[in-house]
Amino acid sequence: MNARELEISAIPEPAETPSGPVATILGPFLPVVRPEPRTPTGFYTDTTVCIGCKACEVACKQWNQLPSDGLNWSGDSYDNTQALSATSWRHVKFIEQFASAGADAPSRWLMMSDVCKHCSAAPCQHACPTGAIIYNEFSNVYIQPDICNGCAYCIAACPFGVITRSDLDGHAHKCTLCYDRQRDGLIPACAKACPTASIQFGPIDELRDRAHRRIEELNSRGTPSAYLYGEAPTATYSELHSFYLLVDRPSTYGLPESPFNPWLRMRGDYLRSLLGGLAAIVAMILVWTLRMP
Amino acid sequence: MPTCTDPASPMNAAGYASRRVTKPPNWHELVAFDMLFNNMTTGLFVVAAAGDLVSRPAFGPLTRLAYPMALLFLTIDLACLVLDLGHRFRFHHMLRVFKPSSPMSLGTWCLTAYSIPLGLLSTIEVLEMAGIREIPAWMRLASITTGIPFAMGAAMYKGVLFSTTSQPGWKDSRWLGGYLTNSAIAIGCAELLAIADLAGQGPVRAIRTSLLALLAINLGFLATLIVELRPAIRTLKGGHRLDLMLTLGAALGVWVPAILILVSGTMPTIASAIIDGIGMVLVLAGNFLVRRSIVMLPHHENDDGIVARWDGGS
């Protein structure tokens, strides 16, 4: 297992926050001291070694103090979590592919631990009107729940269906990539708990190298269908800081075949809106000019 | 070829392929009302302001009522927004940052900025109606000219907000913003016509003719929008009902009012005022139906029910 924890002494001390009545009043208007950018980190999930133990789900809930979603039998294999939610930031998916008698291909059971993709150009971050969704110093997409106003625009924007608004506090929630643990030099709880190193955490570039080596290894061992999902940008979407090694179509795992960043069309949509308004105003004034004495 | 042992099972070889990936935001009727009142206030303001600029003597008696009414609609619109957010303090949280990359942030700022000249104009009109004092003409002109771009921005952002998402239907509707902005002006014109009929003043015939022209243009935008939405609607459970709602919205919001307004032009004053009033109510009802259908679109489940079979890997 390559996941490692950093030296706590290597973590820079946070800047001292000003206090007192003046700072309290003027605080929101003063320029903030941003933390120094750090090496971008993320997850690389190798689905070929996932055993569906759900240790990641449990570790996530335990560390982040997320409540239970209830004990519901879904009937969908071992997937009783069903979906990522405001209280489930990890979701292990199960895909049963049992061959019928006489079939050439072997039976197989695909498993994947799903999580926020921490897109490097995240639609949710673009959408957020309050500035609650930010990129933190590790280039992870982070929701500040105290600033979130629960407008749900991020939910509508996310092409992966990750973000959910909590019924308890009305704010949006998702994986923080264990920001608190990272700041203290620890690896995220899910990666720490994963017994097979299916979930790997580390600097993104290092993870990409590791993933490419794994692909070569799988190809040489007779799994030509192995490929990486989200590790590189496409024409319509940025690279993901949480990317996957898959062996079947993305849709089989509940991932979009080719994600699209809706912001690529924003400028054109504004222009068409303007056109709609101008067409009406010009027509109206023209009629008035012609019809009025 | 391997196949699933139990094709009826929800979890089989195709895995999650038949499930929709995106989650719908919890936007419902309140958001549809917000869209309508947004268009009612911005449309009325823009039309009244255009009238003021084209001919103050002709439109003056109408804009006296139009601006306070637009302020009332704006108040209702903001109430819808605040109620939808679930807490009275949450709207102003959006004013802590200015983020042009977010249509919602831009729209919030446009609405806020628009409320200032609108409030000022409404105050001027109310003061003048009460005969308290004569307000300098430059103040009115300044309020109108500063208000128009912000009103347009407030009308434009809503469609872009919906089209820049990943939700089925919304993400494909490139002309949603165009349709909404266009219909805002048509709605505003219908409102001004009703005000003119009520006040018994103003260039009623010119407004009526312009409304006919606007409805015709609006029909083009609506037809384009329906063509864009139809592929997504066809994949939905109950999609035919949604399709019917959109068609009904087009009929109620465009066709029937257009016929009524054509007829009202040939009638005596009182009868034509009543028919114009009915036409305006239908324009609003039809536009609400269209907006509600659009807002509720992602809440409909997929209709496929088809579970694809595994073909031995990709």
Coordinates of C-alpha atoms in Angstrom, one line a residue:
Chain A
M1 CA 0.0 0.0 0.0
N2 CA 1.4 3.3 -1.1
A3 CA -0.8 5.5 1.0
R4 CA 1.2 7.3 3.6
E5 CA 0.7 9.9 6.3
L6 CA 2.7 13.1 6.2
E7 CA 4.9 14.4 9.0
I8 CA 2.9 16.6 11.3
S9 CA 5.9 18.9 11.7
A10 CA 5.8 19.6 7.9
I11 CA 2.4 21.3 8.2
P12 CA 2.6 25.1 8.2
E13 CA 1.1 26.9 11.2
P14 CA -2.2 28.7 10.3
A15 CA -2.0 32.5 10.4
E16 CA -3.2 34.1 13.6
T17 CA -6.9 35.4 13.3
P18 CA -7.4 39.0 14.4
S19 CA -9.8 39.2 17.3
G20 CA -11.7 42.0 19.2
P21 CA -14.8 44.1 18.6
V22 CA -13.3 46.0 15.6
A23 CA -12.3 42.8 13.9
T24 CA -15.8 41.4 14.7
I25 CA -17.5 44.3 12.9
L26 CA -15.1 44.8 10.1
G27 CA -14.2 41.1 9.7
P28 CA -16.4 40.3 6.8
F29 CA -15.1 43.3 4.9
L30 CA -11.4 42.8 5.5
P31 CA -9.3 40.9 3.0
V32 CA -8.9 37.3 4.0
V33 CA -5.5 35.6 4.4
R34 CA -5.7 32.6 2.1
P35 CA -3.7 29.5 3.1
E36 CA -0.6 28.9 0.9
P37 CA -1.4 26.5 -2.0
R38 CA -0.3 23.0 -1.3
T39 CA 0.4 20.0 -3.6
P40 CA -3.0 19.1 -5.2
T41 CA -4.3 15.9 -3.7
G42 CA -7.0 13.5 -4.6
F43 CA -8.3 9.9 -4.7
Y44 CA -7.5 7.2 -7.2
T45 CA -10.0 4.3 -6.9
D46 CA -8.9 1.0 -8.4
T47 CA -12.2 -0.8 -8.7
T48 CA -10.6 -4.1 -9.6
V49 CA -9.4 -4.6 -6.1
C50 CA -12.5 -3.3 -4.3
I51 CA -14.1 -6.1 -2.2
G52 CA -17.2 -4.2 -1.2
C53 CA -16.5 -4.4 2.5
K54 CA -17.9 -0.8 3.0
A55 CA -15.1 0.0 5.5
C56 CA -14.8 3.3 3.6
E57 CA -18.4 4.1 4.2
V58 CA -18.1 3.3 7.9
A59 CA -14.9 5.2 8.3
C60 CA -16.3 8.2 6.6
K61 CA -19.4 8.2 8.7
Q62 CA -17.4 7.6 11.9
W63 CA -14.8 10.3 11.3
N64 CA -17.2 13.0 10.0
Q65 CA -19.8 12.1 12.6
L66 CA -22.5 11.5 9.9
P67 CA -25.8 10.0 11.1
S68 CA -27.2 6.7 9.9
D69 CA -29.5 6.8 6.9
G70 CA -31.6 4.0 8.4
L71 CA -31.5 0.3 7.8
N72 CA -33.3 -0.3 4.5
W73 CA -33.0 -3.4 2.4
S74 CA -32.9 -2.2 -1.1
G75 CA -32.9 -5.6 -2.9
D76 CA -30.1 -4.3 -5.1
S77 CA -27.3 -6.8 -4.3
Y78 CA -25.5 -5.5 -1.2
D79 CA -26.1 -1.9 -2.1
N80 CA -28.3 -0.7 0.7
T81 CA -26.8 2.7 0.8
Q82 CA -28.3 3.4 -2.6
A83 CA -26.8 6.8 -3.3
L84 CA -24.5 9.5 -2.1
S85 CA -26.4 11.8 0.2
A86 CA -25.9 14.6 2.7
T87 CA -25.1 12.0 5.3
S88 CA -23.4 9.4 3.1
W89 CA -20.3 10.8 1.5
R90 CA -19.1 7.4 0.3
H91 CA -21.2 4.8 -1.5
V92 CA -20.1 1.4 -2.4
K93 CA -21.7 0.1 -5.6
F94 CA -22.3 -3.5 -6.5
I95 CA -22.8 -4.8 -10.1
E96 CA -23.5 -8.5 -10.4
Q97 CA -22.6 -9.9 -13.9
F98 CA -23.4 -13.6 -13.8
A99 CA -22.9 -15.5 -17.0
S100 CA -25.6 -17.9 -18.2
A101 CA -24.6 -21.5 -18.9
G102 CA -22.4 -22.0 -21.8
A103 CA -21.3 -18.3 -22.1
D104 CA -17.8 -17.5 -23.1
A105 CA -17.2 -14.6 -20.7
P106 CA -16.8 -15.5 -17.0
S107 CA -19.1 -14.2 -14.3
R108 CA -17.9 -11.3 -12.3
W109 CA -18.9 -9.0 -9.5
L110 CA -17.9 -5.3 -10.0
M111 CA -17.6 -3.1 -7.0
M112 CA -16.8 0.6 -6.8
S113 CA -16.6 3.0 -3.9
D114 CA -18.1 6.2 -5.2
V115 CA -17.4 9.7 -3.9
C116 CA -17.3 13.4 -4.9
K117 CA -15.1 13.7 -8.0
H118 CA -13.4 16.9 -6.8
C119 CA -13.4 18.2 -10.4
S120 CA -10.6 20.6 -11.2
A121 CA -13.2 22.9 -12.9
A122 CA -16.2 22.0 -10.8
P123 CA -19.7 23.1 -12.0
C124 CA -20.9 23.2 -8.4
Q125 CA -18.2 25.7 -7.5
H126 CA -19.1 27.8 -10.6
A127 CA -22.8 27.7 -9.6
C128 CA -22.5 28.5 -5.9
P129 CA -23.8 32.1 -5.5
T130 CA -22.6 32.6 -1.9
G131 CA -19.0 31.6 -2.3
A132 CA -19.6 28.6 0.0
I133 CA -18.0 26.2 -2.4
I134 CA -14.3 26.8 -2.7
Y135 CA -11.1 25.1 -3.7
N136 CA -9.1 24.7 -0.6
E137 CA -5.3 24.8 -0.5
F138 CA -5.2 21.1 -1.6
S139 CA -7.2 22.0 -4.8
N140 CA -10.1 20.0 -3.3
V141 CA -13.7 21.2 -3.8
Y142 CA -14.9 22.1 -0.3
I143 CA -18.3 23.3 0.9
Q144 CA -18.3 25.7 3.8
P145 CA -21.7 24.8 5.4
D146 CA -22.0 27.9 7.5
I147 CA -21.9 30.1 4.3
C148 CA -24.1 27.8 2.2
N149 CA -27.7 29.2 1.9
G150 CA -29.2 26.0 0.6
C151 CA -30.2 27.3 -2.8
A152 CA -29.5 23.9 -4.3
Y153 CA -28.0 25.3 -7.5
C154 CA -24.9 23.1 -6.9
I155 CA -27.1 20.0 -6.8
A156 CA -28.6 21.0 -10.2
A157 CA -25.2 21.7 -11.6
C158 CA -23.3 18.5 -10.6
P159 CA -23.2 16.1 -13.5
F160 CA -22.3 13.2 -11.1
G161 CA -25.3 13.6 -8.7
V162 CA -23.0 14.0 -5.7
I163 CA -24.2 16.9 -3.7
T164 CA -27.3 16.7 -1.6
R165 CA -29.1 19.2 0.6
S166 CA -29.6 18.1 4.2
D167 CA -33.2 18.1 5.5
L168 CA -31.7 18.7 8.9
D169 CA -29.9 22.0 8.4
G170 CA -30.9 23.0 4.9
H171 CA -27.3 23.1 3.7
A172 CA -25.5 21.2 0.9
H173 CA -23.1 18.5 2.0
K174 CA -20.6 16.2 0.4
C175 CA -17.1 14.7 0.8
T176 CA -14.6 17.2 2.2
L177 CA -11.7 14.9 1.2
C178 CA -11.1 14.9 5.0
Y179 CA -9.8 18.5 4.9
D180 CA -9.4 18.5 8.6
R181 CA -7.3 15.3 8.5
Q182 CA -5.2 16.6 5.6
R183 CA -4.4 19.8 7.4
D184 CA -3.1 17.7 10.2
G185 CA -1.0 15.6 7.9
L186 CA -3.3 12.5 8.0
I187 CA -4.8 10.7 5.0
P188 CA -8.6 10.7 4.5
A189 CA -10.5 8.2 6.7
C190 CA -11.8 6.1 3.8
A191 CA -8.4 5.6 2.2
K192 CA -6.9 4.8 5.7
A193 CA -9.6 2.2 6.3
C194 CA -9.6 0.6 2.8
P195 CA -8.1 -2.9 3.3
T196 CA -7.1 -3.5 -0.3
A197 CA -5.8 -0.1 -1.3
S198 CA -8.7 0.2 -3.7
I199 CA -9.0 3.8 -2.5
Q200 CA -5.6 5.5 -2.7
F201 CA -4.9 9.0 -1.6
G202 CA -2.0 11.3 -2.4
P203 CA -0.6 14.0 -4.7
I204 CA -2.6 13.9 -8.0
D205 CA 0.5 13.5 -10.3
E206 CA 1.7 10.6 -8.2
L207 CA -1.7 8.9 -8.3
R208 CA -1.8 9.3 -12.1
D209 CA 1.6 7.6 -12.5
R210 CA 0.5 4.8 -10.1
A211 CA -2.8 4.4 -12.1
H212 CA -1.0 4.2 -15.4
R213 CA 1.3 1.6 -14.1
R214 CA -1.6 -0.4 -12.8
I215 CA -3.4 -0.2 -16.2
E216 CA -0.2 -1.6 -17.9
E217 CA -0.1 -4.3 -15.4
L218 CA -3.8 -5.3 -15.9
N219 CA -3.4 -5.2 -19.6
S220 CA -0.4 -7.5 -19.5
R221 CA -2.3 -9.9 -17.2
G222 CA -5.2 -10.2 -19.7
T223 CA -7.6 -7.5 -18.7
P224 CA -7.6 -5.3 -21.8
S225 CA -10.8 -3.6 -20.8
A226 CA -9.2 -1.7 -17.9
Y227 CA -9.1 2.0 -18.4
L228 CA -9.0 5.2 -16.4
Y229 CA -12.0 7.4 -16.0
G230 CA -11.5 11.1 -15.3
E231 CA -7.8 11.1 -15.0
A232 CA -7.3 13.4 -18.0
P233 CA -9.5 16.3 -19.2
T234 CA -11.8 15.8 -22.2
A235 CA -13.2 18.3 -24.7
T236 CA -16.2 18.8 -22.5
Y237 CA -15.0 18.3 -19.0
S238 CA -12.0 18.9 -16.7
E239 CA -9.9 16.2 -15.1
L240 CA -11.2 14.7 -11.9
H241 CA -9.2 14.8 -8.7
S242 CA -11.0 11.7 -7.7
F243 CA -10.6 9.3 -10.7
Y244 CA -11.3 5.7 -11.3
L245 CA -9.9 2.6 -12.8
L246 CA -12.8 0.8 -14.5
V247 CA -13.3 -2.4 -16.5
D248 CA -16.8 -1.8 -17.9
R249 CA -18.7 1.1 -19.4
P250 CA -18.9 4.2 -17.1
S251 CA -22.7 4.0 -17.1
T252 CA -22.5 0.5 -15.6
Y253 CA -21.0 2.1 -12.6
G254 CA -23.5 4.9 -12.6
L255 CA -21.1 7.4 -14.1
P256 CA -21.9 9.6 -17.0
E257 CA -20.4 8.3 -20.3
S258 CA -19.1 11.7 -21.2
P259 CA -19.7 14.4 -18.6
F260 CA -20.4 17.9 -19.8
N261 CA -19.6 21.1 -18.0
P262 CA -22.7 23.2 -18.4
W263 CA -20.6 26.4 -18.1
L264 CA -19.2 25.9 -21.5
R265 CA -22.5 27.1 -22.9
M266 CA -23.2 30.0 -20.5
R267 CA -22.0 32.8 -22.7
G268 CA -24.1 31.6 -25.6
D269 CA -27.2 31.2 -23.4
Y270 CA -26.8 34.8 -22.1
L271 CA -26.6 36.0 -25.7
R272 CA -29.7 34.1 -26.7
S273 CA -31.5 35.6 -23.6
L274 CA -30.5 39.0 -24.7
L275 CA -31.6 38.3 -28.2
G276 CA -35.0 37.2 -26.9
G277 CA -35.4 40.4 -25.0
L278 CA -34.1 42.8 -27.6
A279 CA -36.3 41.2 -30.3
A280 CA -39.4 41.9 -28.2
I281 CA -38.4 45.4 -27.3
V282 CA -37.5 46.4 -30.9
A283 CA -40.8 44.9 -32.2
M284 CA -42.8 46.7 -29.5
I285 CA -41.3 50.1 -30.1
L286 CA -41.6 49.7 -33.8
V287 CA -45.3 49.0 -33.5
W288 CA -45.8 51.9 -31.2
T289 CA -44.0 54.2 -33.5
L290 CA -46.1 53.1 -36.4
R291 CA -49.5 53.0 -34.6
M292 CA -49.3 56.0 -32.5
P293 CA -50.5 59.4 -33.9
Chain B
M1 CA -23.0 -14.1 -24.5
P2 CA -23.4 -13.8 -20.8
T3 CA -26.7 -12.4 -19.5
C4 CA -28.1 -11.6 -16.1
T5 CA -29.7 -14.6 -14.4
D6 CA -32.7 -12.5 -13.4
P7 CA -33.6 -9.8 -15.9
A8 CA -36.4 -8.5 -13.7
S9 CA -33.9 -7.8 -10.9
P10 CA -33.2 -4.1 -10.4
M11 CA -29.5 -5.0 -9.9
N12 CA -28.1 -6.9 -12.8
A13 CA -25.4 -7.0 -15.4
A14 CA -26.1 -3.5 -16.6
G15 CA -25.5 -2.3 -13.0
Y16 CA -26.5 1.3 -12.6
A17 CA -26.9 2.1 -16.3
S18 CA -30.7 2.5 -16.1
R19 CA -30.5 4.9 -13.2
R20 CA -30.3 8.6 -13.7
V21 CA -27.0 10.0 -12.5
T22 CA -28.0 13.5 -11.6
K23 CA -30.1 14.5 -8.7
P24 CA -33.0 17.0 -9.1
P25 CA -32.8 20.1 -6.9
N26 CA -35.8 20.5 -4.6
W27 CA -37.3 23.3 -6.7
H28 CA -41.1 23.1 -7.1
E29 CA -44.1 25.3 -7.5
L30 CA -42.6 28.2 -5.5
V31 CA -39.8 28.4 -8.1
A32 CA -42.4 28.4 -10.9
F33 CA -44.2 31.3 -9.2
D34 CA -40.8 33.0 -8.7
M35 CA -40.1 32.7 -12.4
L36 CA -43.5 34.1 -13.3
F37 CA -43.4 37.1 -10.9
N38 CA -39.8 37.8 -12.0
N39 CA -41.1 38.1 -15.5
M40 CA -44.2 40.1 -14.4
T41 CA -42.1 42.7 -12.6
T42 CA -39.2 43.0 -15.0
G43 CA -41.5 42.9 -18.1
L44 CA -43.8 45.5 -16.8
F45 CA -41.0 47.8 -15.8
V46 CA -39.2 47.5 -19.2
V47 CA -42.4 48.0 -21.2
A48 CA -43.4 51.0 -19.0
A49 CA -39.9 52.5 -19.2
A50 CA -39.9 52.1 -22.9
G51 CA -43.2 53.8 -23.1
D52 CA -41.9 56.6 -20.9
L53 CA -38.9 57.1 -23.2
V54 CA -40.9 56.9 -26.4
S55 CA -43.7 59.2 -25.4
R56 CA -44.1 60.4 -21.8
P57 CA -47.4 62.3 -22.6
A58 CA -49.0 59.2 -24.0
F59 CA -47.7 56.6 -21.5
G60 CA -47.4 58.8 -18.4
P61 CA -50.8 58.0 -17.0
L62 CA -50.1 54.3 -17.4
T63 CA -46.6 54.3 -16.0
R64 CA -48.0 56.1 -12.9
L65 CA -49.7 52.8 -12.0
A66 CA -47.2 50.5 -13.7
Y67 CA -44.1 51.2 -11.6
P68 CA -45.8 50.7 -8.2
M69 CA -47.4 47.5 -9.6
A70 CA -44.0 46.3 -10.8
L71 CA -42.7 47.0 -7.3
L72 CA -45.5 44.9 -5.8
F73 CA -44.7 42.0 -8.2
L74 CA -41.0 42.3 -7.3
T75 CA -41.9 42.1 -3.6
I76 CA -43.9 38.9 -4.2
D77 CA -41.0 37.5 -6.3
L78 CA -38.5 38.2 -3.6
A79 CA -40.9 36.6 -1.0
C80 CA -41.0 33.5 -3.2
L81 CA -37.2 33.4 -3.3
V82 CA -36.8 33.8 0.4
L83 CA -39.5 31.2 1.2
D84 CA -37.9 28.8 -1.2
L85 CA -34.6 29.2 0.5
G86 CA -36.3 28.3 3.8
H87 CA -34.9 31.0 6.0
R88 CA -35.3 34.8 5.9
F89 CA -31.6 35.5 6.2
R90 CA -30.5 33.3 3.4
F91 CA -31.2 35.6 0.4
H92 CA -28.9 38.3 1.6
H93 CA -26.1 35.7 2.0
M94 CA -25.9 35.9 -1.8
L95 CA -25.0 39.5 -1.6
R96 CA -21.8 38.8 0.4
V97 CA -20.1 38.0 -2.9
F98 CA -20.3 39.1 -6.5
K99 CA -19.7 36.2 -8.7
P100 CA -20.5 36.7 -12.4
S101 CA -19.7 33.1 -13.2
S102 CA -22.8 32.1 -11.3
P103 CA -26.1 33.2 -13.0
M104 CA -27.7 33.0 -9.6
S105 CA -25.3 35.5 -8.1
L106 CA -25.5 37.8 -11.1
G107 CA -29.3 37.5 -11.0
T108 CA -29.5 38.3 -7.3
W109 CA -27.3 41.4 -7.8
C110 CA -29.4 42.5 -10.8
L111 CA -32.7 42.1 -8.8
T112 CA -31.2 44.1 -5.9
A113 CA -29.9 46.8 -8.2
Y114 CA -33.1 46.9 -10.1
S115 CA -35.1 47.3 -6.9
I116 CA -33.5 50.7 -6.3
P117 CA -34.6 52.6 -9.4
L118 CA -37.9 50.8 -9.3
G119 CA -38.4 51.8 -5.7
L120 CA -37.4 55.4 -6.5
L121 CA -39.8 55.6 -9.5
S122 CA -42.6 54.1 -7.5
T123 CA -42.1 56.7 -4.8
I124 CA -42.0 59.5 -7.4
E125 CA -45.2 58.3 -8.9
V126 CA -47.0 57.9 -5.6
L127 CA -45.8 61.3 -4.4
E128 CA -47.0 62.9 -7.6
M129 CA -50.3 61.1 -7.4
A130 CA -50.7 62.4 -3.9
G131 CA -49.9 65.8 -5.2
I132 CA -47.2 66.2 -2.6
R133 CA -44.6 67.7 -4.8
E134 CA -43.3 67.9 -8.4
I135 CA -40.3 65.7 -8.9
P136 CA -37.5 66.9 -11.2
A137 CA -37.7 65.2 -14.6
W138 CA -34.0 64.3 -14.6
M139 CA -34.6 62.1 -11.5
R140 CA -37.2 60.1 -13.3
L141 CA -35.1 59.8 -16.4
A142 CA -32.1 58.7 -14.5
S143 CA -34.1 56.1 -12.6
I144 CA -35.5 54.7 -15.9
T145 CA -32.2 54.6 -17.7
T146 CA -30.4 52.9 -14.8
G147 CA -33.3 50.6 -14.2
I148 CA -33.6 49.1 -17.7
P149 CA -30.3 47.2 -17.9
F150 CA -30.7 45.8 -14.4
A151 CA -34.3 44.8 -15.2
M152 CA -33.2 43.1 -18.3
G153 CA -30.4 41.3 -16.4
A154 CA -33.0 40.2 -13.8
A155 CA -35.2 38.9 -16.6
M156 CA -32.3 37.2 -18.5
Y157 CA -30.6 35.3 -15.7
K158 CA -33.3 32.9 -14.8
G159 CA -33.3 31.0 -18.1
V160 CA -29.5 30.8 -18.1
L161 CA -29.6 29.6 -14.5
F162 CA -31.6 26.6 -15.6
S163 CA -29.8 25.9 -18.8
T164 CA -26.4 25.9 -17.1
T165 CA -27.2 22.8 -15.1
S166 CA -26.8 19.1 -15.7
Q167 CA -30.5 18.3 -15.3
P168 CA -32.3 16.4 -18.1
G169 CA -34.2 18.8 -20.4
W170 CA -32.8 22.0 -18.8
K171 CA -29.3 21.3 -20.0
D172 CA -30.5 20.9 -23.6
S173 CA -32.7 24.0 -23.6
R174 CA -30.4 26.6 -25.3
W175 CA -33.3 28.9 -25.9
L176 CA -34.9 28.8 -22.4
G177 CA -33.3 32.2 -21.5
G178 CA -34.4 33.6 -24.9
Y179 CA -37.9 32.4 -24.3
L180 CA -38.2 33.6 -20.8
T181 CA -36.8 37.1 -21.5
N182 CA -39.0 37.4 -24.6
S183 CA -42.1 36.3 -22.7
A184 CA -41.3 38.7 -19.9
I185 CA -41.7 41.6 -22.3
A186 CA -45.0 40.0 -23.7
I187 CA -46.3 39.6 -20.2
G188 CA -45.3 43.2 -19.4
C189 CA -47.2 44.4 -22.5
A190 CA -50.3 42.4 -21.5
E191 CA -50.1 44.0 -18.0
L192 CA -49.8 47.5 -19.5
L193 CA -52.7 46.9 -21.8
A194 CA -54.8 45.8 -18.8
I195 CA -53.7 49.0 -16.9
A196 CA -54.6 51.1 -20.0
D197 CA -58.0 49.5 -20.1
L198 CA -58.5 50.1 -16.4
A199 CA -57.3 53.7 -16.5
G200 CA -59.3 54.3 -19.7
Q201 CA -56.2 56.3 -21.0
G202 CA -53.1 55.8 -23.0
P203 CA -52.5 54.5 -26.5
V204 CA -54.6 51.3 -26.1
R205 CA -54.7 50.4 -29.8
A206 CA -51.0 50.7 -30.2
I207 CA -50.4 48.6 -27.1
R208 CA -52.9 46.0 -28.3
T209 CA -51.2 45.7 -31.7
S210 CA -47.8 45.5 -30.1
L211 CA -49.0 42.7 -27.8
L212 CA -50.2 40.8 -30.8
A213 CA -46.7 41.1 -32.4
L214 CA -45.0 40.1 -29.2
L215 CA -47.2 37.0 -28.8
A216 CA -46.4 36.0 -32.4
I217 CA -42.6 36.3 -31.7
N218 CA -43.0 34.6 -28.4
L219 CA -44.7 31.6 -30.1
G220 CA -41.5 31.2 -32.2
F221 CA -39.3 31.1 -29.1
L222 CA -41.7 28.7 -27.3
A223 CA -41.9 26.4 -30.3
T224 CA -38.0 26.3 -30.4
L225 CA -37.9 25.6 -26.6
I226 CA -40.5 22.7 -26.9
V227 CA -38.5 21.2 -29.8
E228 CA -35.4 21.3 -27.5
L229 CA -37.2 19.8 -24.5
R230 CA -39.1 17.1 -26.3
P231 CA -36.3 14.5 -26.6
A232 CA -35.8 14.7 -22.8
I233 CA -39.5 14.7 -22.1
R234 CA -40.0 11.5 -24.2
T235 CA -37.7 9.6 -21.9
L236 CA -39.7 10.5 -18.8
K237 CA -42.4 8.6 -17.0
G238 CA -45.5 10.8 -17.5
G239 CA -43.7 12.7 -20.2
H240 CA -46.9 12.8 -22.3
R241 CA -48.6 14.8 -19.5
L242 CA -45.6 17.2 -19.4
D243 CA -45.9 17.5 -23.2
L244 CA -49.6 18.2 -22.9
M245 CA -49.0 20.9 -20.2
L246 CA -46.5 22.7 -22.5
T247 CA -48.9 22.5 -25.4
L248 CA -51.7 23.8 -23.1
G249 CA -49.4 26.5 -21.9
A250 CA -48.7 27.6 -25.5
A251 CA -52.5 27.6 -26.2
L252 CA -53.5 29.4 -23.1
G253 CA -50.5 31.8 -23.0
V254 CA -50.3 32.7 -26.7
W255 CA -53.0 31.4 -29.1
V256 CA -56.2 32.1 -27.1
P257 CA -55.0 35.6 -25.9
A258 CA -54.0 36.5 -29.4
I259 CA -57.4 35.6 -30.7
L260 CA -59.1 37.5 -27.9
I261 CA -57.1 40.6 -28.5
L262 CA -57.8 40.5 -32.2
V263 CA -61.5 40.3 -31.3
S264 CA -61.4 42.9 -28.6
G265 CA -60.1 45.5 -31.1
T266 CA -63.4 45.5 -32.9
M267 CA -65.5 45.9 -29.8
P268 CA -66.9 48.8 -27.7
T269 CA -64.6 50.1 -25.0
I270 CA -66.0 48.3 -21.9
A271 CA -66.3 44.9 -23.7
S272 CA -62.9 45.2 -25.1
A273 CA -61.5 46.0 -21.7
I274 CA -63.0 42.9 -20.3
I275 CA -61.7 40.8 -23.1
D276 CA -58.3 42.3 -22.8
G277 CA -58.4 41.5 -19.0
I278 CA -59.3 37.9 -19.7
G279 CA -56.5 37.8 -22.3
M280 CA -54.0 39.0 -19.7
V281 CA -55.1 36.4 -17.2
L282 CA -54.7 33.7 -19.8
V283 CA -51.3 35.0 -20.8
L284 CA -50.3 34.7 -17.1
A285 CA -51.9 31.2 -16.7
G286 CA -50.3 29.9 -19.8
N287 CA -46.9 31.2 -18.9
F288 CA -47.2 29.7 -15.4
L289 CA -48.1 26.3 -16.9
V290 CA -45.0 26.4 -19.2
R291 CA -42.7 27.5 -16.3
R292 CA -44.2 24.8 -14.0
S293 CA -43.6 22.2 -16.6
I294 CA -40.0 23.2 -17.0
V295 CA -39.3 23.4 -13.2
M296 CA -40.8 20.0 -12.6
L297 CA -39.1 18.3 -15.5
P298 CA -36.2 16.7 -13.6
H299 CA -38.6 15.4 -10.9
H300 CA -40.1 13.0 -13.4
E301 CA -38.5 9.5 -13.4
N302 CA -37.0 7.9 -16.4
D303 CA -39.6 5.9 -18.4
D304 CA -37.2 3.4 -19.9
G305 CA -37.6 0.6 -17.4
I306 CA -35.2 -1.1 -19.7
V307 CA -32.3 -2.9 -18.1
A308 CA -29.6 -3.5 -20.6
R309 CA -27.7 -6.7 -20.7
W310 CA -24.0 -7.1 -20.2
D311 CA -22.2 -7.9 -23.5
G312 CA -19.0 -9.1 -22.0
G313 CA -17.5 -5.7 -21.1
S314 CA -16.8 -2.6 -23.1

